[in-house]
XYZ file of C-alpha atoms in Angstrom:
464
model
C 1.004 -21.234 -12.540
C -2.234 -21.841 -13.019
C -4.915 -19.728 -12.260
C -7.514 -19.973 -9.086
C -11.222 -20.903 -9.838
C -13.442 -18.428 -8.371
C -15.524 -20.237 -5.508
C -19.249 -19.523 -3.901
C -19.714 -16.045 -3.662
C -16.792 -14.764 -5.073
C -18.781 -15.991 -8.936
C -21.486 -13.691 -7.735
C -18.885 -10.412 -7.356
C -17.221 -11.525 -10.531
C -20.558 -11.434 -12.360
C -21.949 -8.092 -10.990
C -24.231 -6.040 -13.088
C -22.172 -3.307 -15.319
C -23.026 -0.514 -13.722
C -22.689 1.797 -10.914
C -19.981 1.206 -7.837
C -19.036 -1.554 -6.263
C -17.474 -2.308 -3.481
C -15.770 -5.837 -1.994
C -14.358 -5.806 1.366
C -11.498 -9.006 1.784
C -9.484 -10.362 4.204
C -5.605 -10.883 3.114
C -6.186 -14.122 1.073
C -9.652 -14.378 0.297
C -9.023 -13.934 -3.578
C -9.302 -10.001 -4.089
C -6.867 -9.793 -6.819
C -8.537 -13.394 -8.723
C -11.586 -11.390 -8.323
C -10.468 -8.381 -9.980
C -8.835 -10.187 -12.659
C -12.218 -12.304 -13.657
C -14.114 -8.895 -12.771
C -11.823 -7.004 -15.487
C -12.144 -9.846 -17.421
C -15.885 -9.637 -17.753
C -16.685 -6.214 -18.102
C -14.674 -6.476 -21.312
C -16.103 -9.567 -23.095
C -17.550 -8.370 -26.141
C -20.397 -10.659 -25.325
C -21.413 -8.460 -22.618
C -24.082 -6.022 -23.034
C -22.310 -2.835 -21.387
C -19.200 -4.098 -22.406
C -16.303 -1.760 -22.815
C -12.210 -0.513 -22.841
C -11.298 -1.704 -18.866
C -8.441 0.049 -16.993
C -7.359 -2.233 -13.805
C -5.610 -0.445 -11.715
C -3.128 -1.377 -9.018
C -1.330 0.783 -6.235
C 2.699 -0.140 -6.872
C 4.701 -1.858 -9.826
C 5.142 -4.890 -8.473
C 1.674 -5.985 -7.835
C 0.736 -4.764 -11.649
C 3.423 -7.101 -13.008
C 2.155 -9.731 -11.078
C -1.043 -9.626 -12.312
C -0.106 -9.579 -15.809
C 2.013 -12.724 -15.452
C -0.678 -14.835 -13.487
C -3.876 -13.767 -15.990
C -2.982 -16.349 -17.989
C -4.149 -14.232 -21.004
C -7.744 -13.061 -19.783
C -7.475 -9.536 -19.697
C -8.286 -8.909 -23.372
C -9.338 -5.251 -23.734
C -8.190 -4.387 -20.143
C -5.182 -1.922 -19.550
C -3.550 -2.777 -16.000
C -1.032 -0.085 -14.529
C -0.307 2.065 -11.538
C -2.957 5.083 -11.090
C 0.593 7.378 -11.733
C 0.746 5.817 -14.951
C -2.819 6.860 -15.523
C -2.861 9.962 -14.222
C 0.276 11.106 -15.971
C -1.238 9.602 -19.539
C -4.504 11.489 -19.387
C -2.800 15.048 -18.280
C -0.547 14.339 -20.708
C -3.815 13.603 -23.454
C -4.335 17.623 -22.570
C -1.099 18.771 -22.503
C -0.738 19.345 -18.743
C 1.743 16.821 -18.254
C 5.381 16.877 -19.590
C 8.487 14.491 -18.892
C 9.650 16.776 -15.746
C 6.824 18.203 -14.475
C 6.056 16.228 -10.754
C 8.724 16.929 -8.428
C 10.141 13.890 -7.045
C 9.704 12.675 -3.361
C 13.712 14.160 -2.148
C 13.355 17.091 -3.536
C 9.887 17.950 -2.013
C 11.493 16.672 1.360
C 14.286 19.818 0.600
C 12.201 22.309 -0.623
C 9.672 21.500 2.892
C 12.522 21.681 4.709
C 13.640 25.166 3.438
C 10.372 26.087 3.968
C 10.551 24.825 7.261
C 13.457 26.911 8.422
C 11.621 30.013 6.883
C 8.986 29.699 9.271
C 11.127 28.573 12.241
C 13.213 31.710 11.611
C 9.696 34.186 11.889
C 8.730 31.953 14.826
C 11.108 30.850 16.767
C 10.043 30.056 19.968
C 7.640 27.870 19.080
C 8.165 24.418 20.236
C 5.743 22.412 17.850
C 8.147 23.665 14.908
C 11.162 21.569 16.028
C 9.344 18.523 14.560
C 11.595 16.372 11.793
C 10.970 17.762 8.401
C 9.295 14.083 7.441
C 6.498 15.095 10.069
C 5.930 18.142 7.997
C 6.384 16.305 4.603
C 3.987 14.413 5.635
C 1.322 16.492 6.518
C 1.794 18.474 3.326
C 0.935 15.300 1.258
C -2.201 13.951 3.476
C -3.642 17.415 2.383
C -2.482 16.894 -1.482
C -4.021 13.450 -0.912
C -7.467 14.840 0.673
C -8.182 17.461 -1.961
C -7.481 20.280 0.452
C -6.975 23.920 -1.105
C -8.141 25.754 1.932
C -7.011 26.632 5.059
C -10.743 26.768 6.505
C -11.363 22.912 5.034
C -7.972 22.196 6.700
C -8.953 23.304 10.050
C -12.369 21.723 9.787
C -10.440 18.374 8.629
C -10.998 15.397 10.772
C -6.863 14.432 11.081
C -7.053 11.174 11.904
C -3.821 9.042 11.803
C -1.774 10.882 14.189
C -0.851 9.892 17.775
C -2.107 13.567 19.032
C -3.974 16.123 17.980
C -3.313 19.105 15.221
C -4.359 22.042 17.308
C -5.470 25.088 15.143
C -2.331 26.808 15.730
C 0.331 23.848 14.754
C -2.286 23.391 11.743
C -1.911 27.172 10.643
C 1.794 26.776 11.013
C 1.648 23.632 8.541
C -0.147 25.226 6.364
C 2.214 28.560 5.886
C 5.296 25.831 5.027
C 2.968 24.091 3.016
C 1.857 27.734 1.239
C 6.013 28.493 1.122
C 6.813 24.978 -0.366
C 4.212 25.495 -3.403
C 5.510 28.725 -4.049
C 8.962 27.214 -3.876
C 7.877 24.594 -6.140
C 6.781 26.913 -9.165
C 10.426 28.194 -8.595
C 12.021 24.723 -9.758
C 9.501 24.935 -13.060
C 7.467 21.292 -11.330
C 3.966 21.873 -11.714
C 2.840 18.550 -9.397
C 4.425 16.684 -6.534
C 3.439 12.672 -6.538
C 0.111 13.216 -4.195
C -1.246 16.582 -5.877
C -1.796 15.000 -9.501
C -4.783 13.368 -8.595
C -6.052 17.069 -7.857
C -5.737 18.469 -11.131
C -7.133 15.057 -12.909
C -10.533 15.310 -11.078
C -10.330 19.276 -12.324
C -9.768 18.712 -15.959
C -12.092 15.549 -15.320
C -14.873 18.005 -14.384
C -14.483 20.128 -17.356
C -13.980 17.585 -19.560
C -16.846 16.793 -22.412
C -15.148 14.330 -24.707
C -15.808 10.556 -24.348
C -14.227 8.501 -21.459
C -11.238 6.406 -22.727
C -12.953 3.675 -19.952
C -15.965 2.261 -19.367
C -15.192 0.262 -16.548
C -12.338 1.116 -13.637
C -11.508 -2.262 -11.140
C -9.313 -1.132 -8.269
C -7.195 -3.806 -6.597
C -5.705 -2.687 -3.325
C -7.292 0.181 -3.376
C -7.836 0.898 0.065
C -3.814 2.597 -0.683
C -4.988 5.011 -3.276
C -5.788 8.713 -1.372
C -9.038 9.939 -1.091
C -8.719 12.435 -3.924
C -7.157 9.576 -6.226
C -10.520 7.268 -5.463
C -12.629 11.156 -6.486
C -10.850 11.264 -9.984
C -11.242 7.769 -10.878
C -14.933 7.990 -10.274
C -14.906 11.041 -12.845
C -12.826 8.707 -15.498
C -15.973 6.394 -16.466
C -19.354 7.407 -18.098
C -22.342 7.446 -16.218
C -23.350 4.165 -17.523
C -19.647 2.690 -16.117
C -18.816 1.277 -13.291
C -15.960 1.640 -10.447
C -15.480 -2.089 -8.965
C -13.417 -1.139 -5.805
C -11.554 -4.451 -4.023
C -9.405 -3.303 -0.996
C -8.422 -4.972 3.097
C -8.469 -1.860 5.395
C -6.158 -3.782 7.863
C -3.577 -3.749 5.399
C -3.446 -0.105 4.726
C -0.107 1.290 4.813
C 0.082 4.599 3.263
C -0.981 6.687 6.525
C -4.548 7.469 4.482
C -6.737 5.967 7.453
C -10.071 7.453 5.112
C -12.928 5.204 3.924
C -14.067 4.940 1.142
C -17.089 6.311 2.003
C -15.619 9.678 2.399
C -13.887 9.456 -1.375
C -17.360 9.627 -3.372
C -18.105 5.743 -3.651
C -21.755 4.635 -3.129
C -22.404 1.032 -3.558
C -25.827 -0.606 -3.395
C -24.080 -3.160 -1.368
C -20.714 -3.531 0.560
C -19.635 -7.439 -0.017
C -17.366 -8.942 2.784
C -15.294 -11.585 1.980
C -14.071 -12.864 5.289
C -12.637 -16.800 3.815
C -8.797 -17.189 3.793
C -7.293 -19.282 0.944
C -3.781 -18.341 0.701
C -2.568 -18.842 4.976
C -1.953 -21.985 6.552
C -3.984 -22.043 9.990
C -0.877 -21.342 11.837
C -0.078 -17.992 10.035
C -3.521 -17.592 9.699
C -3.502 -17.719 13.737
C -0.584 -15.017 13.995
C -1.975 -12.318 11.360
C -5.260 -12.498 13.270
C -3.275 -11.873 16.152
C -1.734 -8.850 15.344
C -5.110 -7.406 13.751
C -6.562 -7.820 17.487
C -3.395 -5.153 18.966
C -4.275 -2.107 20.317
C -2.632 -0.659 16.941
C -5.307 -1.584 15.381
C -8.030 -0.258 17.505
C -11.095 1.569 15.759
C -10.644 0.616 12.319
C -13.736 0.881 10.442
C -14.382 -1.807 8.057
C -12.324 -4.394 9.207
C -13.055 -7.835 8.162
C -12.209 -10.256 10.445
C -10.728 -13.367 9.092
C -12.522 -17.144 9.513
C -10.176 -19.853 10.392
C -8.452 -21.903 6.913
C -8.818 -25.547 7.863
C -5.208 -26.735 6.281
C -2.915 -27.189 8.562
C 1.183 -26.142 8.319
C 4.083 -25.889 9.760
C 4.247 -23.486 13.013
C 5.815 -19.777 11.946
C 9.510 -19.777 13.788
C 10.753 -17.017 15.872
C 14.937 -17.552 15.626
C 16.299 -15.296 17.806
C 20.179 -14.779 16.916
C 22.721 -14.397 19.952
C 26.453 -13.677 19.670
C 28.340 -12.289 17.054
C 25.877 -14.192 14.163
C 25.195 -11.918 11.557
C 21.278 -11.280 10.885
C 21.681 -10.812 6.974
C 24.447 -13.567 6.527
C 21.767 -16.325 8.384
C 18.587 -15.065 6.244
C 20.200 -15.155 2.836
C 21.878 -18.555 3.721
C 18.218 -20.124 5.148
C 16.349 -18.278 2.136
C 18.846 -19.533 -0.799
C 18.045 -23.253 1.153
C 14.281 -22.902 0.848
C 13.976 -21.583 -2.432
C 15.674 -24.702 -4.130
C 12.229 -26.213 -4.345
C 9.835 -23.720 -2.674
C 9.297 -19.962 -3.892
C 10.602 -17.584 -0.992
C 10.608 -13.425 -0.223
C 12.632 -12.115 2.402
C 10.965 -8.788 2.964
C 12.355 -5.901 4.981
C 11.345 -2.450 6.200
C 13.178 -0.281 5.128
C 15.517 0.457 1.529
C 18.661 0.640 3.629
C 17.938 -2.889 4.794
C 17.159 -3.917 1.256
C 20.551 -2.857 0.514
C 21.935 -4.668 3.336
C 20.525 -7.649 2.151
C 20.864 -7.682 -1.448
C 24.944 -7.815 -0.695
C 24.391 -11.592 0.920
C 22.235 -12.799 -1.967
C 22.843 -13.937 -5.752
C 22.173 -12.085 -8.928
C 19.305 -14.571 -9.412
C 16.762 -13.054 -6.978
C 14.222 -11.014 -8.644
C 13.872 -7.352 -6.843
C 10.073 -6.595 -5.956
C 11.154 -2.817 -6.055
C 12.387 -2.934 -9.526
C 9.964 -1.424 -12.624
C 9.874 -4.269 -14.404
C 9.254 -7.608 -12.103
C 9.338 -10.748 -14.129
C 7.789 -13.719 -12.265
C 8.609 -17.496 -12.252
C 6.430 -19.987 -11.673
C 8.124 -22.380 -8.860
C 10.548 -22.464 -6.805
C 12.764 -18.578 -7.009
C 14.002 -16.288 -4.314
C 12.876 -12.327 -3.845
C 13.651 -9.707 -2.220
C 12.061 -6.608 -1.074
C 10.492 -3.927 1.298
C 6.604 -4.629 2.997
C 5.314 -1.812 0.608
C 6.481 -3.867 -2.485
C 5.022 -6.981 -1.745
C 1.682 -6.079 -0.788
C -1.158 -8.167 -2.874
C 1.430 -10.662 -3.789
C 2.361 -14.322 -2.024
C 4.832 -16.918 -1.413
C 5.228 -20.427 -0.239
C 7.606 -18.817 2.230
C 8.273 -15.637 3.599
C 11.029 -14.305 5.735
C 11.207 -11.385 8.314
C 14.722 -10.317 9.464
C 15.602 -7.137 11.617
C 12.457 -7.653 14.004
C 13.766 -6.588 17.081
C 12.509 -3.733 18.828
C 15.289 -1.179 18.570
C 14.883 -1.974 14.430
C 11.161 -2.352 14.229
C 9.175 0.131 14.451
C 11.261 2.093 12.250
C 13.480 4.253 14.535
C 13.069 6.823 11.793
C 9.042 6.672 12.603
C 9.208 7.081 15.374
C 10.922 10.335 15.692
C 9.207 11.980 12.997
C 5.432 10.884 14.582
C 6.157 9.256 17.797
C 5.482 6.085 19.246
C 1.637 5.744 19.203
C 1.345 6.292 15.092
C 5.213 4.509 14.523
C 2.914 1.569 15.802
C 0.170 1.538 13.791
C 1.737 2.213 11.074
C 4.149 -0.405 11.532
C 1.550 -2.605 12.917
C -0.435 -2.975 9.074
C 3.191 -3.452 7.745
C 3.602 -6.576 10.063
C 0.351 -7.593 8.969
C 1.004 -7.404 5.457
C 4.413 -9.044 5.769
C 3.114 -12.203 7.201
C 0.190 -12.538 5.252
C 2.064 -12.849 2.294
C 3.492 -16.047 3.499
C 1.308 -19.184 2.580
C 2.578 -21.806 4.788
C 6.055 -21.355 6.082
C 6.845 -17.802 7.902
C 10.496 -17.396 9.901
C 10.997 -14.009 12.024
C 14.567 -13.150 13.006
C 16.096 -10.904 15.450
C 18.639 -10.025 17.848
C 18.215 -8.798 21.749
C 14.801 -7.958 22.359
C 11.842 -8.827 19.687
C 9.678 -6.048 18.116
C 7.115 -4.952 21.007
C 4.595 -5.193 17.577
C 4.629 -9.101 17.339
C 1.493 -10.352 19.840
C 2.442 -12.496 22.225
C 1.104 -15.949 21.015
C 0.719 -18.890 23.057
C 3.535 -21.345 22.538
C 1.621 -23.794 21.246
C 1.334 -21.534 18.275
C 5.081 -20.743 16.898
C 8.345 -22.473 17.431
C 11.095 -20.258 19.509
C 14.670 -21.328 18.210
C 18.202 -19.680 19.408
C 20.810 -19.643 17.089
C-alpha cells in the first residue's frame, strides 16, 4: 500500500527538534500513526545530530503489526512493540522478570474475588460490598495503573471515571481486598499483575545508572497507556532524549480518563491536529455526532474534528426483523464487500467474536491474534473495538447494536448505566471511525440508546 505523504503542519511535527517532550493532539484520521512513523523515522537517521536507538511504542498487537507492514521499510534503527513487551524486556535485563511471573487477567479476577468474600464475610451488612467482582477488579487495577501504594494517596485520589462517587468508606473497603489480593498473589509465586509492571519499571528506572537502551520514545495511541506507564517511559530516555507522545482523548477506551498532564509530560507546545483524512463526510458527520453525547461531556483535550470535503456513500442502519439471523446476514454482506474492497466487522465483546468467526471463512485475518499479517487490497477481518483501534478500512461493519446488546449488559452491572455509557460511547466512536467510506450498523428490536439520533438526511434506514 503505499505510504501517506505528510501534509502542512504535520512536516513541522515530523521534523521537531530532538529533544525534550512532545505532545500532538489528533482527531481519528488526521495522520497520528503516519506521523509517528516519519517521527520514528527521523530521530533515527544517522544524519541527524541527536540521532539515536528509537523504541515506537503502540498500546495492542494489532496496531504494532500494522505499522510494521505499512512503513514500507523506514523504521531503520527503530524497535516497534507493545509497552508489555518493553516492560517485560527491561525487568527481565535485571533479572526481575521471569517467564511466569505477571499473573494473568482470570486469575487476578479469582484471587479479587476470594478476596472479596473475605471481606464480605468480616462485613457483612454492608451494602456497597455486593458489587460484581469486575467492579472491584477494576478498581484494583486503576490504582496499579495510577502508581498508588497508599491508602492516604488513595483517598486523596481524584476517581474520576465512575458514574458515582467512592466515598472514604467504600474506598477503605477496596483497598483491604486490594491489600488481601496482593498478599494472595505472593501466595501463587506472581510477582506482577498486567497494570502493576509499569510500577516497578519506573523504580528500577530511578535507581538505574547505566546508559538508556533509547534515545528517543514515540507513543502512538498513547492516550491508552496508564498514567504510571506514560511516568516510566519518561525515565527510559536520557536527558538529552525525547518522549514524542501522539494520542485522541475521545477515543480512550481503557477507563484511564487521566491527562497527560498528570503522567509527568511537559511539552513546550501542545499541537492539535483537528483535519480528517481517513472519513468520508458522511461518517465523518456520525463520529462527530456521537463525540457531541452527553457521554462525552467534560473531556479535557478534545479535538474537535473539521469537516473532510469528499463525499461517500451514507452509513446504513439495517435493522433485522423476524427470525433473520444477525451473524448469518453480516458475514454474508461482509464476504460480498470484501471481493474488491478491504472490510472489518468489529464487535464488542470476545463471545461475539466467537459468534461470528463460526459464519466466516478461514481466510479472514483475526485482529486479536499475536501475529496479524496484513494485505494490501481487498481482505476481510474480524475483531473486537479494542483490537482495531489506530487501524482502518474501506468498510467497516457493526452488528449486535441494539440496546439490550450494546452497552455491554456485562457493563453495566458491574458500573452501572452512567459509566457503561461512556465507556461504550468511545468504543462506538472508535468503531466507526475506523471505517473510511462505507459504515453498515445492524440490529434487532430496539437500536443502541448510544447511536445519536442523526437527521435522515444523514444515514440510510433499511429493514431486512
Amino acid at each position: 500500500m503505499p505510504f501517506p505523504v505528510p501534509v502542512k503542519r504535520q512536516r513541522e511535527v515530523v521534523y521537531l527538534a530532538a529533544k525534550g517532550h512532545n505532545v500532538i493532539l489528533g482527531t481519528a484520521g488526521s495522520g497520528k500513526t503516519t506521523m509517528a512513523i516519519l517521527r520514528a523515522a527521523y530521530l533515527s537517521d544517522p544524519e541527524l545530530p541527536g540521532n539515536g536507538p528509537v523504541l515506537l511504542l503502540t498500546y495492542n498487537k494489532a496496531l504494532g503489526s500494522y505499522i510494521r507492514a505499512i512503513s514500507d521499510g523506514r523504521l531503520k534503527n527503530v524497535t516497534v512493540e507493545t509497552y508489555h513487551r518493553f516492560a517485560r524486556g527491561y525487568l527481565a535485563s535485571h533479572n526481575l522478570m521471569e517467564r511466569n511471573d505477571i499473573l494473568s487477567a482470570g486469575a487476578r479476577r479469582r484471587l479479587v474475588e476470594s478476596a472479596l468474600a473475605e471481606v464480605k464475610a468480616l462485613k457483612p451488612a454492608t451494602a456497597f460490598l455486593s458489587r460484581t467482582t469486575n467492579f472491584f477488579d477494576t478498581e484494583v487495577g486503576w490504582i496499579a495503573k495510577n502508581g498508588i501504594v497508599s491508602l492516604a494517596t488513595y483517598l486523596n485520589a481524584n476517581r474520576v471515571g465512575r458514574g458515582e462517587p467512592l466515598l472514604e468508606g467504600s474506598r477503605r473497603l477496596i483497598w483491604d481486598i486490594r491489600e488481601r489480593y496482593l498478599a494472595k498473589r505472593v501466595a501463587t509465586n506472581r510477582r506482577y499483575d498486567w497494570d502493576d509492571v509499569a510500577l516497578t519499571v519506573s523504580e528500577q528506572f530511578a535507581v538505574d545508572g547505566n546508559p538508556r537502551r533509547y534515545k528517543h520514545i514515540v507513543i502512538d495511541e498513547g492516550q491508552d497507556l496508564s498514567p504510571q506507564m506514560l511516568r516510566s517511559i519518561a525515565s527510559a530516555v536520557p536527558p538529552d532524549g525525547t518522549i514524542t507522545f501522539f494520542g485522541d482523548v475521545a477515543q480512550q477506551i481503557y477507563g484511564q480518563r487521566v491527562s497527560w498532564r498528570s503522567a509527568g509530560l511537559n511539552p513546550p507546545k501542545v499541537w492539535e491536529f483537528s483535519e480528517n483524512y481517513r472519513n468520508s463526510r458522511e461518517i465523518a458527520a456520525l463520529g462527530l455526532a456521537v463525540a457531541q453525547m452527553d457521554y462525552y461531556r467534560g473531556v479535557a483535550d478534545m479535538v474537535a474534528p473539521n469537516a473532510p470535503t469528499a463525499a461517500g456513500p451514507k452509513p446504513t442502519l439495517v435493522e433485522l426483523t423476524g427470525t433473520t439471523l444477525e451473524a448469518q446476514f453480516v458475514a454474508d454482506q461482509a464476504k460480498a464487500v470484501a471481493r474488491n474492497r478491504s472490510v472489518a466487522i468489529l464487535v464488542r465483546t470476545v463471545n461475539q467474536h466467537t459468534a461470528m468467526q463460526r459464519f466466516l471463512p478461514n481466510t479472514i485475518i483475526n485482529l486479536r491474534e499475536d501475529k496479524t499479517v496484513w494485505v494490501d487490497g481487498p481482505q476481510l477481518y474480524l475483531g473486537t473495538y479494542h483490537a482495531a483501534k489506530g487501524l482502518e478500512f474501506d468498510t467497516v461493519i457493526l452488528p449486535f447494536m441494539s440496546d439490550d446488546q450494546f452497552p455491554d449488559p456485562a457493563q453495566v452491572s458491574d458500573f452501572g448505566p452512567v459509566e457503561a455509557d461512556a465507556n461504550d460511547g468511545r468504543l462506538l466512536y472508535v468503531g466507526i471511525t475506523r471505517a473510511k467510506s462505507g459504515l453498515i450498523i445492524t440490529y434487532k428490536g430496539r437500536l443502541s440508546h448510544l447511536l445519536p439520533a442523526l437527521p435522515a438526511d444523514l444515514y440510510t434506514r433499511v429493514k431486512r
